[in-house]
XYZ file of C-alpha atoms in Angstrom:
306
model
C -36.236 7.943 17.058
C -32.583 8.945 17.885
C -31.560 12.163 17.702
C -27.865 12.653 17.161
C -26.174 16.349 17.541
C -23.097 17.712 16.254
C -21.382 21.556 16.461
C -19.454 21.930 13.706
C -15.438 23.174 14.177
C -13.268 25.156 12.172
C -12.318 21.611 10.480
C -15.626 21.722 9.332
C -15.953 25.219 7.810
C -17.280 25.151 4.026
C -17.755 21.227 3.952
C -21.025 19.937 2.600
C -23.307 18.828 5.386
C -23.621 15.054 4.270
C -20.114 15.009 4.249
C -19.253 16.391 7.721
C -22.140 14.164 9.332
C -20.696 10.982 7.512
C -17.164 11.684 8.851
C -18.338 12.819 12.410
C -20.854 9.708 12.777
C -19.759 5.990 11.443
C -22.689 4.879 10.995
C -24.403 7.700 9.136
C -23.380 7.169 5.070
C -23.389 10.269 3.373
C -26.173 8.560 0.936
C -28.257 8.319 4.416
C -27.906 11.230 5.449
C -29.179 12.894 1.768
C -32.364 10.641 2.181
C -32.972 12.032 5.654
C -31.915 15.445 4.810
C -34.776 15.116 2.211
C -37.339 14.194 4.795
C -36.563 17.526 6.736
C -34.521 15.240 9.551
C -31.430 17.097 9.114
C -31.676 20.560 10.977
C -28.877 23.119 10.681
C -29.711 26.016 13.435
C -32.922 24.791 13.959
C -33.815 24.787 10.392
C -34.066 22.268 7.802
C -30.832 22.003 5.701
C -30.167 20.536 2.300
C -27.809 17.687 1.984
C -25.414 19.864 0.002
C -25.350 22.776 1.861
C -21.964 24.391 3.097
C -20.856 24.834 7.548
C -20.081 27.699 8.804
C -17.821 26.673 12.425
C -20.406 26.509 15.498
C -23.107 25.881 13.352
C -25.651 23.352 15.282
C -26.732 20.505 13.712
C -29.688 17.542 14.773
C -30.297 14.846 12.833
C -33.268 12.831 13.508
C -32.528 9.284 12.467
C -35.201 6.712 12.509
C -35.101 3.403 14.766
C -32.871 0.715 13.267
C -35.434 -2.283 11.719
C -34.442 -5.488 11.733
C -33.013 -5.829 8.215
C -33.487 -9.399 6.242
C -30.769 -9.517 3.647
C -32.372 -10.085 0.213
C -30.248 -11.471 -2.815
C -30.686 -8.930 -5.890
C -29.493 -9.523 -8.870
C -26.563 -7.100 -9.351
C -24.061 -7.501 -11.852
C -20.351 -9.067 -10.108
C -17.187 -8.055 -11.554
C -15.559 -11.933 -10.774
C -12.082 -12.356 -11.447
C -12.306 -16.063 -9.943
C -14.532 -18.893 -8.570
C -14.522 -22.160 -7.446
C -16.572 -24.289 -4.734
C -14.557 -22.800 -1.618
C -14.403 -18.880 -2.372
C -14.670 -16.483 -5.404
C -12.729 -13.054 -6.008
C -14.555 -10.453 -6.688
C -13.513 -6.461 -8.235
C -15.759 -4.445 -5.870
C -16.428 -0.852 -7.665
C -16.504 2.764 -6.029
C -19.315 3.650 -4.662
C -20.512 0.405 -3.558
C -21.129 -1.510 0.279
C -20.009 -4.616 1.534
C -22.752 -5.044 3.480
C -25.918 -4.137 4.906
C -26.396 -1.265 7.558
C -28.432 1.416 8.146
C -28.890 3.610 5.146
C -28.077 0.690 3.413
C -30.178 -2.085 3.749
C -29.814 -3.278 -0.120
C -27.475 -2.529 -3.514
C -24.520 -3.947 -1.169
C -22.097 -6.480 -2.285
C -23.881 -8.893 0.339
C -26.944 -8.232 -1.821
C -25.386 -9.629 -4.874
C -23.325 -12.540 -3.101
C -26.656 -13.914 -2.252
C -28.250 -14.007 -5.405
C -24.888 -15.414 -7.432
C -24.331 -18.038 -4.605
C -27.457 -18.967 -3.942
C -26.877 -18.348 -0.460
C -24.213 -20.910 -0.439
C -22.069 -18.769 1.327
C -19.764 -18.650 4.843
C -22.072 -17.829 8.011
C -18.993 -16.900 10.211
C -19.743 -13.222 10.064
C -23.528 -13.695 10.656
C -26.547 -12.776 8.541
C -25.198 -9.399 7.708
C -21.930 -10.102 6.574
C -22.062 -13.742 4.783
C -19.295 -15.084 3.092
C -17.063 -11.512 3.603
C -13.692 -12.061 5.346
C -12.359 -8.598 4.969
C -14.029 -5.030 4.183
C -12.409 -2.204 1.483
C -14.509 1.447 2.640
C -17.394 2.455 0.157
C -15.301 4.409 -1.873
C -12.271 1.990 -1.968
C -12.492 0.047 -5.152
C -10.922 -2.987 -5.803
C -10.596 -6.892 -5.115
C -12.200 -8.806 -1.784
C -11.707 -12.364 -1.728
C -15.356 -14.268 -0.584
C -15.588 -17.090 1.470
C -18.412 -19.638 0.130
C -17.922 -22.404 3.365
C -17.135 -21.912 7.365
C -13.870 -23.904 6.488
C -12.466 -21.577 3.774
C -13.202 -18.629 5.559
C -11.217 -19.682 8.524
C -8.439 -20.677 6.558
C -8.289 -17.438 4.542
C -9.065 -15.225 7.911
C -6.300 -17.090 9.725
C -3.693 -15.417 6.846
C -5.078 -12.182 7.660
C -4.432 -12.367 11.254
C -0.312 -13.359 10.479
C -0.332 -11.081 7.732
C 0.393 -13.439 5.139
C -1.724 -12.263 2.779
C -0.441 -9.811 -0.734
C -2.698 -6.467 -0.475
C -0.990 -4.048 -2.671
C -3.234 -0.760 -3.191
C -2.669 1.485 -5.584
C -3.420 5.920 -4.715
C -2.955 9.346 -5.297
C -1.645 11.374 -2.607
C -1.281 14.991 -2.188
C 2.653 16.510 -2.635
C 6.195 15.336 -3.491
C 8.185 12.487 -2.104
C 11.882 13.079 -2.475
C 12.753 9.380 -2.111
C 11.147 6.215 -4.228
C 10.198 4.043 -1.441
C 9.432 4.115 1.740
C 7.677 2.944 5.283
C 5.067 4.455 7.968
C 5.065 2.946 10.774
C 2.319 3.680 13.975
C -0.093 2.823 16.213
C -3.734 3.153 15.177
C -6.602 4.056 16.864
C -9.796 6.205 17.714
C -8.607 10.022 17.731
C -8.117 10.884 21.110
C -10.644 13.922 20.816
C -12.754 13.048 17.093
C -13.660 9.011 18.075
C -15.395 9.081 14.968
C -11.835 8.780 13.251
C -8.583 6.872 13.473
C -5.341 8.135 14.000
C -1.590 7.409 14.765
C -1.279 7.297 18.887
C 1.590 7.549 20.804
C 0.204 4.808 22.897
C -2.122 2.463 22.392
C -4.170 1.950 19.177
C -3.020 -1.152 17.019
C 0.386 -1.804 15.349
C -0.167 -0.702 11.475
C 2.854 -0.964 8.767
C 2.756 0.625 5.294
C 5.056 0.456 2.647
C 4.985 2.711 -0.545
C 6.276 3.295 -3.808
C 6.493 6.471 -6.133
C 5.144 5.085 -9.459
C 4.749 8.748 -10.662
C 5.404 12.229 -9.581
C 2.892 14.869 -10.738
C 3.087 19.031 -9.600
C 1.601 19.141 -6.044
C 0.320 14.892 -6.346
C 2.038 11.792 -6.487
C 0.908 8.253 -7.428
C 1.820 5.661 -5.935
C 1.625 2.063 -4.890
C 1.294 1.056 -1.623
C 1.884 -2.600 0.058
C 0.273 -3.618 3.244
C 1.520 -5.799 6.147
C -1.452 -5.261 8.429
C -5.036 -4.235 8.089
C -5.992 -1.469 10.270
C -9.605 0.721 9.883
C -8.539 3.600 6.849
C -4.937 2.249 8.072
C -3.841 3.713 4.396
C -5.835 6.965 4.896
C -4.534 7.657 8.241
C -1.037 6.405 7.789
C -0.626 8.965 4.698
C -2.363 11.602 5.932
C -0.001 11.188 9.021
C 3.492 12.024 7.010
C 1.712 15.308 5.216
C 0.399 13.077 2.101
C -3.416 12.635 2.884
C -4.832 10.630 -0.373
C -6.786 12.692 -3.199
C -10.335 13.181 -2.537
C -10.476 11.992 0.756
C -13.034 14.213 2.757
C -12.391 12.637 6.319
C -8.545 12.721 6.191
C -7.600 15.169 3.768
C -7.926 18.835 3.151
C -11.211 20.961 3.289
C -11.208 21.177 0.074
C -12.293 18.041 -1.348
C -11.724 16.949 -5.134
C -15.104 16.700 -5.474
C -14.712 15.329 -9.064
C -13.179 12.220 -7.605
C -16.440 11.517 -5.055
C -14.065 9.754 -2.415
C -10.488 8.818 -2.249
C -8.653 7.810 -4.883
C -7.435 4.669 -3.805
C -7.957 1.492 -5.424
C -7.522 -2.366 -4.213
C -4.829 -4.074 -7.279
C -3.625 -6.989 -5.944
C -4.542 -9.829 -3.970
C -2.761 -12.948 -2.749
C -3.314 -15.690 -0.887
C -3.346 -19.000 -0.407
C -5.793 -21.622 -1.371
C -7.696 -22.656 1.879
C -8.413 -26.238 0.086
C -5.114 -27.054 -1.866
C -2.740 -24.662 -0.293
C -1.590 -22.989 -4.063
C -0.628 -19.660 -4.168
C -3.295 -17.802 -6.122
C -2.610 -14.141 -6.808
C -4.888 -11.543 -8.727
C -4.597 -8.258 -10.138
C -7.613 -5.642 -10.861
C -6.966 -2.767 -13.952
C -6.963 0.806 -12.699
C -10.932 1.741 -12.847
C -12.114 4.732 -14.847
C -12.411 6.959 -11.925
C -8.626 6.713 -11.320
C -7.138 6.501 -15.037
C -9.356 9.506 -15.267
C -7.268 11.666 -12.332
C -4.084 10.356 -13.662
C -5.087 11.790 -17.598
C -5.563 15.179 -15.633
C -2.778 15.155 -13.673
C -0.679 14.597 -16.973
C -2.336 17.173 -18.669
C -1.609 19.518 -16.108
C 2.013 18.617 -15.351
């Protein structure tokens, strides 16, 4: 048993406990940390708390979380959303809510999961057990498209594009205030917060170089849509990057204001677009995923409101 402790700061003040402990530990889900909070291994002040209660700053909380089991990926038989598939990869339209792959407080319902069953197994081993076939992650609550690797070869070839950049990743989100020009660029290192390593942030030295381009596609009062076009691929690199210039993206509880927009349960931020090239005949293949109910939802109220 591990026993993981956290005091929470004014940052934290009025958050729901699942939510703080998710943001403050990576590898605590806020889905893991409801099943534990529901098994009295979640004490607030030396008491047991509820998942959804509310912090108060300095409040002391101890989570007792159970020692990691070795986890044997099963295939399950969970519908795919597949846009495309052939014998070296398939593109798949990942939906909120769901993960990649297996880890603790998640050991099925991932993507993984379903990979296995539709594939067979036939899929890359690159990444290990845990991660078959998967070349590149979107967060839990990032929908949108991943492109799958099915053999060692393709998945080289296809991670090789990621690492010059060449890959299209165009993400579409909702961000919080105006933008008095129609495009634009942020530009920074990323890397672990100097004082909250359980985030990223822009550094002023060291970190990773991250570049994000955007596009207004629609101004709403106090939000604005927009699309956003990746060169690099950086951990929440679209998160941070916003939240950096005074836009954090709607919904997000890690990044964004205390206040979360609960209704949207996570960031409003979507995976559109993929391109690439074909790792067997070199053909530019390029994708394109319909805004998901979640988001078309947010937009409708936005417009109402405006």
């Amino acid at each position: 048993m591990k026993m993981l402790t956290y005091t929470a700061g004014a940052q934290d003040a009025g958050q729901r406990i699942d939510t703080a402990l998710a943001a403050a530990f990576p590898e605590l889900t806020r889905s893991y940390v409801q099943q534990l909070a529901a098994n009295g291994q979640v004490l607030c002040n030396g008491r047991p708390a509820a998942k959804s209660a509310r912090l108060a700053a300095g409040d002391a909380l101890c989570v007792s979380v159970p020692d990691a089991q070795p986890v044997q990926v099963m295939p399950q038989d969970i519908p795919l959303d597949i846009l495309y598939e052939d014998d070296a990869l398939l593109v798949v339209n990942k939906p909120k809510g769901m993960v990649v792959h297996p880890a603790a407080g998640n050991p099925a319902g991932t993507l993984v999961n379903a990979l296995l069953h539709h594939c067979a197994g036939r899929l890359s081993g690159i990444n290990g057990e845990l991660r078959p076939g998967i070349v590149h992650r979107i967060d839990k609550d990032t929908s949108g498209l991943l492109v799958v690797a099915k053999d060692n070869a393709a998945h080289a070839a296809l991670s090789q594009q990621f690492a010059v950049h060449s890959i299209t990743r165009v993400y579409h989100t909702v961000v919080y205030g105006g933008f008095s020009a129609d495009d634009g660029v942020v530009e920074g290192q990323i890397g672990r917060h100097p004082v909250d390593r359980k985030r990223m942030a822009v550094l002023k030295s060291g970190g990773k170089y991250a570049y994000t381009g955007y596009h207004v596609e629609e101004r709403f009062p106090g939000f604005t849509y927009l699309s956003v076009q990746l060169k690099t691929g950086r951990t929440h690199q679209i998160r941070v990057h916003l939240a950096s210039i005074g836009h954090p993206v709607a919904g997000d509880a890690v990044y964004g204001p205390k206040k979360v927009i609960t209704q949207l349960d996570g960031q409003c931020l979507h995976a559109k677009t993929l391109g690439f090239q074909h790792p067997v005949t070199g053909g530019y293949m390029e994708f394109d995923s319909p805004l998901p109910d979640y988001f078309t939802a947010f937009l409708g109220r936005l417009e109402k409101e405006r």
